[in-house]
PDB file of C-alpha atoms in Angstrom:
ATOM      1  CA  UNK A  17       0.000   0.000   0.000  1.00  0.00           C
ATOM      2  CA  UNK A  18       2.773   2.424   0.968  1.00  0.00           C
ATOM      3  CA  UNK A  19       4.506   1.974  -2.428  1.00  0.00           C
ATOM      4  CA  UNK A  20       1.313   2.840  -4.305  1.00  0.00           C
ATOM      5  CA  UNK A  21       0.957   5.966  -2.188  1.00  0.00           C
ATOM      6  CA  UNK A  22       4.508   7.117  -2.922  1.00  0.00           C
ATOM      7  CA  UNK A  23       3.978   6.685  -6.668  1.00  0.00           C
ATOM      8  CA  UNK A  24       0.775   8.719  -6.422  1.00  0.00           C
ATOM      9  CA  UNK A  25       2.584  11.356  -4.343  1.00  0.00           C
ATOM     10  CA  UNK A  26       5.236  11.848  -7.019  1.00  0.00           C
ATOM     11  CA  UNK A  27       2.584  12.216  -9.722  1.00  0.00           C
ATOM     12  CA  UNK A  28       0.654  14.777  -7.673  1.00  0.00           C
ATOM     13  CA  UNK A  29       3.796  16.781  -6.913  1.00  0.00           C
ATOM     14  CA  UNK A  30       4.723  17.354 -10.538  1.00  0.00           C
ATOM     15  CA  UNK A  31       1.330  17.400 -12.284  1.00  0.00           C
ATOM     16  CA  UNK A  32      -1.036  19.155  -9.869  1.00  0.00           C
ATOM     17  CA  UNK A  33      -3.103  22.061 -11.104  1.00  0.00           C
ATOM     18  CA  UNK A  34      -4.552  22.619  -7.652  1.00  0.00           C
ATOM     19  CA  UNK A  35      -3.947  25.658  -5.546  1.00  0.00           C
ATOM     20  CA  UNK A  36      -2.011  26.466  -2.390  1.00  0.00           C
ATOM     21  CA  UNK A  37      -2.786  28.852   0.431  1.00  0.00           C
ATOM     22  CA  UNK A  38       0.190  29.557   2.638  1.00  0.00           C
ATOM     23  CA  UNK A  39       2.243  29.599   4.579  1.00  0.00           C
ATOM     24  CA  UNK A  40       1.384  26.103   5.871  1.00  0.00           C
ATOM     25  CA  UNK A  41       1.845  25.185   9.533  1.00  0.00           C
ATOM     26  CA  UNK A  42       3.454  21.716   9.636  1.00  0.00           C
ATOM     27  CA  UNK A  43       4.569  21.745   5.989  1.00  0.00           C
ATOM     28  CA  UNK A  44       6.722  24.124   3.928  1.00  0.00           C
ATOM     29  CA  UNK A  45       5.946  26.651   1.210  1.00  0.00           C
ATOM     30  CA  UNK A  46       7.476  27.458  -2.198  1.00  0.00           C
ATOM     31  CA  UNK A  47       6.374  31.100  -1.992  1.00  0.00           C
ATOM     32  CA  UNK A  48       9.210  33.519  -1.249  1.00  0.00           C
ATOM     33  CA  UNK A  49       9.019  37.155  -0.224  1.00  0.00           C
ATOM     34  CA  UNK A  50      11.103  39.984  -1.630  1.00  0.00           C
ATOM     35  CA  UNK A  51      14.896  40.143  -1.579  1.00  0.00           C
ATOM     36  CA  UNK A  52      16.332  41.461   1.669  1.00  0.00           C
ATOM     37  CA  UNK A  53      13.433  40.292   3.840  1.00  0.00           C
ATOM     38  CA  UNK A  54      13.716  38.417   7.141  1.00  0.00           C
ATOM     39  CA  UNK A  55      11.257  36.061   8.838  1.00  0.00           C
ATOM     40  CA  UNK A  56      11.483  35.127  12.508  1.00  0.00           C
ATOM     41  CA  UNK A  57       9.437  32.096  13.528  1.00  0.00           C
ATOM     42  CA  UNK A  58       8.881  29.762  16.437  1.00  0.00           C
ATOM     43  CA  UNK A  59       6.660  26.679  16.195  1.00  0.00           C
ATOM     44  CA  UNK A  60       6.554  24.824  19.503  1.00  0.00           C
ATOM     45  CA  UNK A  61       5.676  21.134  19.241  1.00  0.00           C
ATOM     46  CA  UNK A  62       4.405  19.121  22.202  1.00  0.00           C
ATOM     47  CA  UNK A  63       4.775  15.535  20.974  1.00  0.00           C
ATOM     48  CA  UNK A  64       3.245  12.701  23.016  1.00  0.00           C
ATOM     49  CA  UNK A  65       4.406   9.145  22.283  1.00  0.00           C
ATOM     50  CA  UNK A  66       4.324   5.788  24.056  1.00  0.00           C
ATOM     51  CA  UNK A  67       7.901   6.438  25.230  1.00  0.00           C
ATOM     52  CA  UNK A  68       7.557   9.967  26.570  1.00  0.00           C
ATOM     53  CA  UNK A  69       6.368  13.512  25.938  1.00  0.00           C
ATOM     54  CA  UNK A  70       8.759  15.863  24.125  1.00  0.00           C
ATOM     55  CA  UNK A  71       8.406  19.654  24.166  1.00  0.00           C
ATOM     56  CA  UNK A  72      10.364  21.188  21.293  1.00  0.00           C
ATOM     57  CA  UNK A  73      10.802  24.982  21.224  1.00  0.00           C
ATOM     58  CA  UNK A  74      12.707  26.272  18.174  1.00  0.00           C
ATOM     59  CA  UNK A  75      13.884  29.750  17.251  1.00  0.00           C
ATOM     60  CA  UNK A  76      14.098  30.103  13.478  1.00  0.00           C
ATOM     61  CA  UNK A  77      15.305  33.022  11.392  1.00  0.00           C
ATOM     62  CA  UNK A  78      15.465  33.073   7.606  1.00  0.00           C
ATOM     63  CA  UNK A  79      16.794  35.636   5.124  1.00  0.00           C
ATOM     64  CA  UNK A  80      16.349  36.153   1.387  1.00  0.00           C
ATOM     65  CA  UNK A  81      19.546  37.530  -0.192  1.00  0.00           C
ATOM     66  CA  UNK A  82      17.692  37.439  -3.545  1.00  0.00           C
ATOM     67  CA  UNK A  83      14.067  36.881  -4.505  1.00  0.00           C
ATOM     68  CA  UNK A  84      14.679  33.198  -5.307  1.00  0.00           C
ATOM     69  CA  UNK A  85      17.125  32.141  -2.563  1.00  0.00           C
ATOM     70  CA  UNK A  86      16.259  31.626   1.103  1.00  0.00           C
ATOM     71  CA  UNK A  87      18.727  30.780   3.892  1.00  0.00           C
ATOM     72  CA  UNK A  88      17.819  29.969   7.466  1.00  0.00           C
ATOM     73  CA  UNK A  89      18.959  28.616  10.808  1.00  0.00           C
ATOM     74  CA  UNK A  90      16.952  26.962  13.576  1.00  0.00           C
ATOM     75  CA  UNK A  91      18.229  26.817  17.160  1.00  0.00           C
ATOM     76  CA  UNK A  92      15.947  24.576  19.259  1.00  0.00           C
ATOM     77  CA  UNK A  93      15.471  23.758  22.919  1.00  0.00           C
ATOM     78  CA  UNK A  94      13.898  20.457  24.030  1.00  0.00           C
ATOM     79  CA  UNK A  95      12.595  18.899  27.229  1.00  0.00           C
ATOM     80  CA  UNK A  96      11.380  15.330  27.720  1.00  0.00           C
ATOM     81  CA  UNK A  97       9.873  12.914  30.237  1.00  0.00           C
ATOM     82  CA  UNK A  98      12.034   9.901  29.348  1.00  0.00           C
ATOM     83  CA  UNK A  99      12.541   7.471  32.212  1.00  0.00           C
ATOM     84  CA  UNK A 100      16.341   7.427  32.023  1.00  0.00           C
ATOM     85  CA  UNK A 101      19.351   9.711  32.677  1.00  0.00           C
ATOM     86  CA  UNK A 102      18.474  11.793  29.588  1.00  0.00           C
ATOM     87  CA  UNK A 103      15.302  13.045  31.256  1.00  0.00           C
ATOM     88  CA  UNK A 104      15.299  16.835  31.430  1.00  0.00           C
ATOM     89  CA  UNK A 105      16.023  19.788  29.156  1.00  0.00           C
ATOM     90  CA  UNK A 106      18.802  20.533  26.676  1.00  0.00           C
ATOM     91  CA  UNK A 107      19.781  22.049  23.364  1.00  0.00           C
ATOM     92  CA  UNK A 108      18.370  19.984  20.471  1.00  0.00           C
ATOM     93  CA  UNK A 109      19.797  19.482  16.978  1.00  0.00           C
ATOM     94  CA  UNK A 110      20.528  22.783  15.203  1.00  0.00           C
ATOM     95  CA  UNK A 111      19.310  22.939  11.591  1.00  0.00           C
ATOM     96  CA  UNK A 112      20.640  24.919   8.624  1.00  0.00           C
ATOM     97  CA  UNK A 113      18.212  25.428   5.728  1.00  0.00           C
ATOM     98  CA  UNK A 114      18.567  26.495   2.115  1.00  0.00           C
ATOM     99  CA  UNK A 115      15.991  26.864  -0.674  1.00  0.00           C
ATOM    100  CA  UNK A 116      16.298  27.818  -4.333  1.00  0.00           C
ATOM    101  CA  UNK A 117      13.281  28.679  -6.470  1.00  0.00           C
ATOM    102  CA  UNK A 118      13.920  27.343  -9.971  1.00  0.00           C
ATOM    103  CA  UNK A 119      10.429  27.618 -11.479  1.00  0.00           C
ATOM    104  CA  UNK A 120       7.785  30.317 -11.242  1.00  0.00           C
ATOM    105  CA  UNK A 121       4.675  30.994 -13.299  1.00  0.00           C
ATOM    106  CA  UNK A 122       2.373  33.861 -12.313  1.00  0.00           C
ATOM    107  CA  UNK A 123      -1.100  34.777 -13.501  1.00  0.00           C
ATOM    108  CA  UNK A 124      -3.742  37.187 -12.242  1.00  0.00           C
ATOM    109  CA  UNK A 125      -4.458  36.288  -8.615  1.00  0.00           C
ATOM    110  CA  UNK A 126      -2.476  33.056  -8.674  1.00  0.00           C
ATOM    111  CA  UNK A 127       1.033  31.645  -8.885  1.00  0.00           C
ATOM    112  CA  UNK A 128       2.723  28.255  -9.295  1.00  0.00           C
ATOM    113  CA  UNK A 129       6.244  27.789  -7.942  1.00  0.00           C
ATOM    114  CA  UNK A 130       8.760  25.011  -7.385  1.00  0.00           C
ATOM    115  CA  UNK A 131      11.808  25.136  -5.106  1.00  0.00           C
ATOM    116  CA  UNK A 132      14.677  22.811  -4.244  1.00  0.00           C
ATOM    117  CA  UNK A 133      15.299  22.481  -0.532  1.00  0.00           C
ATOM    118  CA  UNK A 134      17.969  21.167   1.786  1.00  0.00           C
ATOM    119  CA  UNK A 135      18.127  20.968   5.575  1.00  0.00           C
ATOM    120  CA  UNK A 136      21.433  20.104   7.247  1.00  0.00           C
ATOM    121  CA  UNK A 137      20.912  18.823  10.789  1.00  0.00           C
ATOM    122  CA  UNK A 138      23.898  19.236  13.100  1.00  0.00           C
ATOM    123  CA  UNK A 139      24.449  16.734  15.957  1.00  0.00           C
ATOM    124  CA  UNK A 140      24.241  19.304  18.738  1.00  0.00           C
ATOM    125  CA  UNK A 141      21.475  17.579  20.693  1.00  0.00           C
ATOM    126  CA  UNK A 142      21.331  14.561  22.967  1.00  0.00           C
ATOM    127  CA  UNK A 143      20.700  11.153  21.401  1.00  0.00           C
ATOM    128  CA  UNK A 144      17.019  10.963  22.368  1.00  0.00           C
ATOM    129  CA  UNK A 145      16.124   8.971  19.228  1.00  0.00           C
ATOM    130  CA  UNK A 146      13.360  11.536  18.633  1.00  0.00           C
ATOM    131  CA  UNK A 147      12.864  12.002  14.901  1.00  0.00           C
ATOM    132  CA  UNK A 148      13.397  15.576  13.632  1.00  0.00           C
ATOM    133  CA  UNK A 149      13.862  16.771  17.214  1.00  0.00           C
ATOM    134  CA  UNK A 150      17.001  15.412  18.879  1.00  0.00           C
ATOM    135  CA  UNK A 151      19.003  12.427  17.629  1.00  0.00           C
ATOM    136  CA  UNK A 152      22.615  13.451  18.218  1.00  0.00           C
ATOM    137  CA  UNK A 153      23.410  12.471  14.613  1.00  0.00           C
ATOM    138  CA  UNK A 154      24.151  14.435  11.468  1.00  0.00           C
ATOM    139  CA  UNK A 155      21.430  14.273   8.803  1.00  0.00           C
ATOM    140  CA  UNK A 156      21.017  15.827   5.368  1.00  0.00           C
ATOM    141  CA  UNK A 157      17.565  16.337   3.869  1.00  0.00           C
ATOM    142  CA  UNK A 158      17.092  16.940   0.133  1.00  0.00           C
ATOM    143  CA  UNK A 159      13.688  17.608  -1.378  1.00  0.00           C
ATOM    144  CA  UNK A 160      11.416  19.547  -3.711  1.00  0.00           C
ATOM    145  CA  UNK A 161       8.503  21.792  -2.669  1.00  0.00           C
ATOM    146  CA  UNK A 162       5.788  22.751  -5.153  1.00  0.00           C
ATOM    147  CA  UNK A 163       2.664  24.808  -4.698  1.00  0.00           C
ATOM    148  CA  UNK A 164      -0.011  26.681  -6.587  1.00  0.00           C
ATOM    149  CA  UNK A 165      -1.530  29.533  -4.629  1.00  0.00           C
ATOM    150  CA  UNK A 166      -4.504  31.760  -5.329  1.00  0.00           C
ATOM    151  CA  UNK A 167      -6.625  34.176  -3.352  1.00  0.00           C
ATOM    152  CA  UNK A 168      -9.284  31.505  -2.745  1.00  0.00           C
ATOM    153  CA  UNK A 169      -7.745  28.147  -1.862  1.00  0.00           C
ATOM    154  CA  UNK A 170      -4.801  25.931  -2.596  1.00  0.00           C
ATOM    155  CA  UNK A 171      -2.484  22.997  -2.198  1.00  0.00           C
ATOM    156  CA  UNK A 172       1.202  22.519  -1.379  1.00  0.00           C
ATOM    157  CA  UNK A 173       3.423  19.474  -1.865  1.00  0.00           C
ATOM    158  CA  UNK A 174       6.820  18.390  -0.601  1.00  0.00           C
ATOM    159  CA  UNK A 175       8.737  15.211  -1.332  1.00  0.00           C
ATOM    160  CA  UNK A 176      12.255  14.347  -0.234  1.00  0.00           C
ATOM    161  CA  UNK A 177      14.740  12.043   1.436  1.00  0.00           C
ATOM    162  CA  UNK A 178      16.440  12.494   4.799  1.00  0.00           C
ATOM    163  CA  UNK A 179      19.868  10.805   4.947  1.00  0.00           C
ATOM    164  CA  UNK A 180      21.423   9.926   8.313  1.00  0.00           C
ATOM    165  CA  UNK A 181      24.746   8.158   7.591  1.00  0.00           C
ATOM    166  CA  UNK A 182      25.557   7.234  11.213  1.00  0.00           C
ATOM    167  CA  UNK A 183      22.015   6.450  12.368  1.00  0.00           C
ATOM    168  CA  UNK A 184      18.970   4.381  11.432  1.00  0.00           C
ATOM    169  CA  UNK A 185      16.472   7.176  10.749  1.00  0.00           C
ATOM    170  CA  UNK A 186      16.861   7.562   6.981  1.00  0.00           C
ATOM    171  CA  UNK A 187      13.399   8.333   5.656  1.00  0.00           C
ATOM    172  CA  UNK A 188      11.383   9.151   2.583  1.00  0.00           C
ATOM    173  CA  UNK A 189       8.744  11.776   3.258  1.00  0.00           C
ATOM    174  CA  UNK A 190       5.859  13.323   1.403  1.00  0.00           C
ATOM    175  CA  UNK A 191       3.702  16.184   2.663  1.00  0.00           C
ATOM    176  CA  UNK A 192       0.420  17.365   1.199  1.00  0.00           C
ATOM    177  CA  UNK A 193      -1.318  20.462   2.547  1.00  0.00           C
ATOM    178  CA  UNK A 194      -4.596  22.164   1.707  1.00  0.00           C
ATOM    179  CA  UNK A 195      -5.374  25.733   2.735  1.00  0.00           C
ATOM    180  CA  UNK A 196      -8.679  27.571   2.891  1.00  0.00           C
ATOM    181  CA  UNK A 197      -8.881  31.317   3.719  1.00  0.00           C
ATOM    182  CA  UNK A 198     -12.082  32.304   5.518  1.00  0.00           C
ATOM    183  CA  UNK A 199     -11.970  36.069   4.891  1.00  0.00           C
ATOM    184  CA  UNK A 200     -11.961  38.011   1.650  1.00  0.00           C
ATOM    185  CA  UNK A 201      -8.567  39.442   0.595  1.00  0.00           C
ATOM    186  CA  UNK A 202      -8.005  42.883   2.084  1.00  0.00           C
ATOM    187  CA  UNK A 203      -5.271  45.444   2.609  1.00  0.00           C
ATOM    188  CA  UNK A 204      -3.611  45.734   5.013  1.00  0.00           C
ATOM    189  CA  UNK A 205      -3.540  41.962   5.265  1.00  0.00           C
ATOM    190  CA  UNK A 206      -6.028  40.357   7.644  1.00  0.00           C
ATOM    191  CA  UNK A 207      -6.808  36.683   7.216  1.00  0.00           C
ATOM    192  CA  UNK A 208      -7.952  33.519   8.978  1.00  0.00           C
ATOM    193  CA  UNK A 209      -6.800  30.315   7.282  1.00  0.00           C
ATOM    194  CA  UNK A 210      -7.749  26.695   7.864  1.00  0.00           C
ATOM    195  CA  UNK A 211      -5.139  24.048   7.037  1.00  0.00           C
ATOM    196  CA  UNK A 212      -5.520  20.340   6.349  1.00  0.00           C
ATOM    197  CA  UNK A 213      -2.065  18.761   6.208  1.00  0.00           C
ATOM    198  CA  UNK A 214      -0.864  15.190   5.685  1.00  0.00           C
ATOM    199  CA  UNK A 215       2.636  13.866   6.423  1.00  0.00           C
ATOM    200  CA  UNK A 216       3.883  10.496   5.160  1.00  0.00           C
ATOM    201  CA  UNK A 217       7.070   9.061   6.668  1.00  0.00           C
ATOM    202  CA  UNK A 218       8.764   5.812   5.671  1.00  0.00           C
ATOM    203  CA  UNK A 219      11.814   5.000   7.805  1.00  0.00           C
ATOM    204  CA  UNK A 220      13.727   2.767   5.427  1.00  0.00           C
ATOM    205  CA  UNK A 221      16.136   0.957   7.772  1.00  0.00           C
ATOM    206  CA  UNK A 222      13.577   0.410  10.536  1.00  0.00           C
ATOM    207  CA  UNK A 223      10.756  -0.353   8.076  1.00  0.00           C
ATOM    208  CA  UNK A 224       8.382   1.967   9.931  1.00  0.00           C
ATOM    209  CA  UNK A 225       5.586   3.851   8.198  1.00  0.00           C
ATOM    210  CA  UNK A 226       3.437   6.689   9.502  1.00  0.00           C
ATOM    211  CA  UNK A 227       0.649   8.713   7.939  1.00  0.00           C
ATOM    212  CA  UNK A 228      -0.102  11.763  10.072  1.00  0.00           C
ATOM    213  CA  UNK A 229      -2.909  14.296   9.747  1.00  0.00           C
ATOM    214  CA  UNK A 230      -2.760  17.854  11.118  1.00  0.00           C
ATOM    215  CA  UNK A 231      -5.728  20.188  11.455  1.00  0.00           C
ATOM    216  CA  UNK A 232      -4.716  23.795  11.973  1.00  0.00           C
ATOM    217  CA  UNK A 233      -5.933  27.364  12.059  1.00  0.00           C
ATOM    218  CA  UNK A 234      -3.884  30.484  11.391  1.00  0.00           C
ATOM    219  CA  UNK A 235      -4.520  34.176  12.013  1.00  0.00           C
ATOM    220  CA  UNK A 236      -2.523  36.678   9.970  1.00  0.00           C
ATOM    221  CA  UNK A 237      -2.503  40.424  10.603  1.00  0.00           C
ATOM    222  CA  UNK A 238      -0.202  42.613   8.494  1.00  0.00           C
ATOM    223  CA  UNK A 239       3.241  40.991   8.813  1.00  0.00           C
ATOM    224  CA  UNK A 240       2.502  38.912  11.962  1.00  0.00           C
ATOM    225  CA  UNK A 241       1.013  35.413  12.037  1.00  0.00           C
ATOM    226  CA  UNK A 242      -0.254  33.202  14.864  1.00  0.00           C
ATOM    227  CA  UNK A 243      -1.052  29.515  14.366  1.00  0.00           C
ATOM    228  CA  UNK A 244      -2.154  26.371  16.173  1.00  0.00           C
ATOM    229  CA  UNK A 245      -2.553  22.780  14.965  1.00  0.00           C
ATOM    230  CA  UNK A 246      -3.214  19.289  16.285  1.00  0.00           C
ATOM    231  CA  UNK A 247      -1.576  16.296  14.566  1.00  0.00           C
ATOM    232  CA  UNK A 248      -2.772  12.698  14.947  1.00  0.00           C
ATOM    233  CA  UNK A 249      -1.770   9.383  13.320  1.00  0.00           C
ATOM    234  CA  UNK A 250      -3.930   7.780  10.628  1.00  0.00           C
ATOM    235  CA  UNK A 251      -1.432   4.943  10.073  1.00  0.00           C
ATOM    236  CA  UNK A 252       1.042   4.100  12.853  1.00  0.00           C
ATOM    237  CA  UNK A 253       3.039   1.091  11.633  1.00  0.00           C
ATOM    238  CA  UNK A 254       5.986   1.289  14.057  1.00  0.00           C
ATOM    239  CA  UNK A 255       7.379  -0.959  16.798  1.00  0.00           C
ATOM    240  CA  UNK A 256       5.358  -1.462  19.949  1.00  0.00           C
ATOM    241  CA  UNK A 257       6.316   1.046  22.604  1.00  0.00           C
ATOM    242  CA  UNK A 258       7.404   3.619  20.000  1.00  0.00           C
ATOM    243  CA  UNK A 259       4.022   4.661  18.608  1.00  0.00           C
ATOM    244  CA  UNK A 260       3.143   8.297  18.071  1.00  0.00           C
ATOM    245  CA  UNK A 261       0.039   9.457  19.974  1.00  0.00           C
ATOM    246  CA  UNK A 262      -0.436  13.115  18.982  1.00  0.00           C
ATOM    247  CA  UNK A 263       1.289  16.484  18.698  1.00  0.00           C
ATOM    248  CA  UNK A 264       0.110  20.000  19.507  1.00  0.00           C
ATOM    249  CA  UNK A 265       1.715  22.898  17.606  1.00  0.00           C
ATOM    250  CA  UNK A 266       1.697  26.512  18.814  1.00  0.00           C
ATOM    251  CA  UNK A 267       3.515  29.130  16.795  1.00  0.00           C
ATOM    252  CA  UNK A 268       3.982  32.636  15.518  1.00  0.00           C
ATOM    253  CA  UNK A 269       6.046  34.354  12.822  1.00  0.00           C
ATOM    254  CA  UNK A 270       7.027  37.918  12.018  1.00  0.00           C
ATOM    255  CA  UNK A 271       8.304  39.194   8.680  1.00  0.00           C
ATOM    256  CA  UNK A 272      10.270  42.396   8.166  1.00  0.00           C
TER     257      UNK A 272
END
């Protein structure tokens, strides 16, 4: 079943004529702002699993040196309830991000864009074996993000591979997000968006597969955004004792 889904995901990513409303909450966006702009963001995740509860608090800043290049760094803090000596709080894995927009097609009230993306995860955190949070191992993610956004509704896609040479958390991932604005476009910007986001994760070496669904709401006012989402598993094919229960996301971002 998972192989059929991945084939379908690839076809959707490169052939979709749907639309994307952004920025998504648990996914990424291909839409970039003007050259010289900064975005500061924090998206706290409270992840509850069968092992423990992890609270991940990142500080992320990104900068656009040109209109089609984005560079960013994420410095995160994590606490956990693990029943071992690693219980407590610490610095998590720092992430360096880069994106390059190599395709853009605009029309009246809509745009379609595709970007290449990489995230380099540095082993600055404890080895908590917590995926995308704190593993204590280097990882390099390489993917493509595509989206088609209009004033009414939309869709965003991301597909990629996360390579961890000294660990066992290599994974293929595909994300699909739908956005629906509830207010009419206005200036200055004021908007309430609903998001429906799916995340597929296949951990190759462990042969784990997860399909996660996140329901979120976002309030945007001028250049400030506040967002909240709840993520639950639809498919949770992992080892007993390691299952994902749910995550709560609380975040904000400011662009200048």
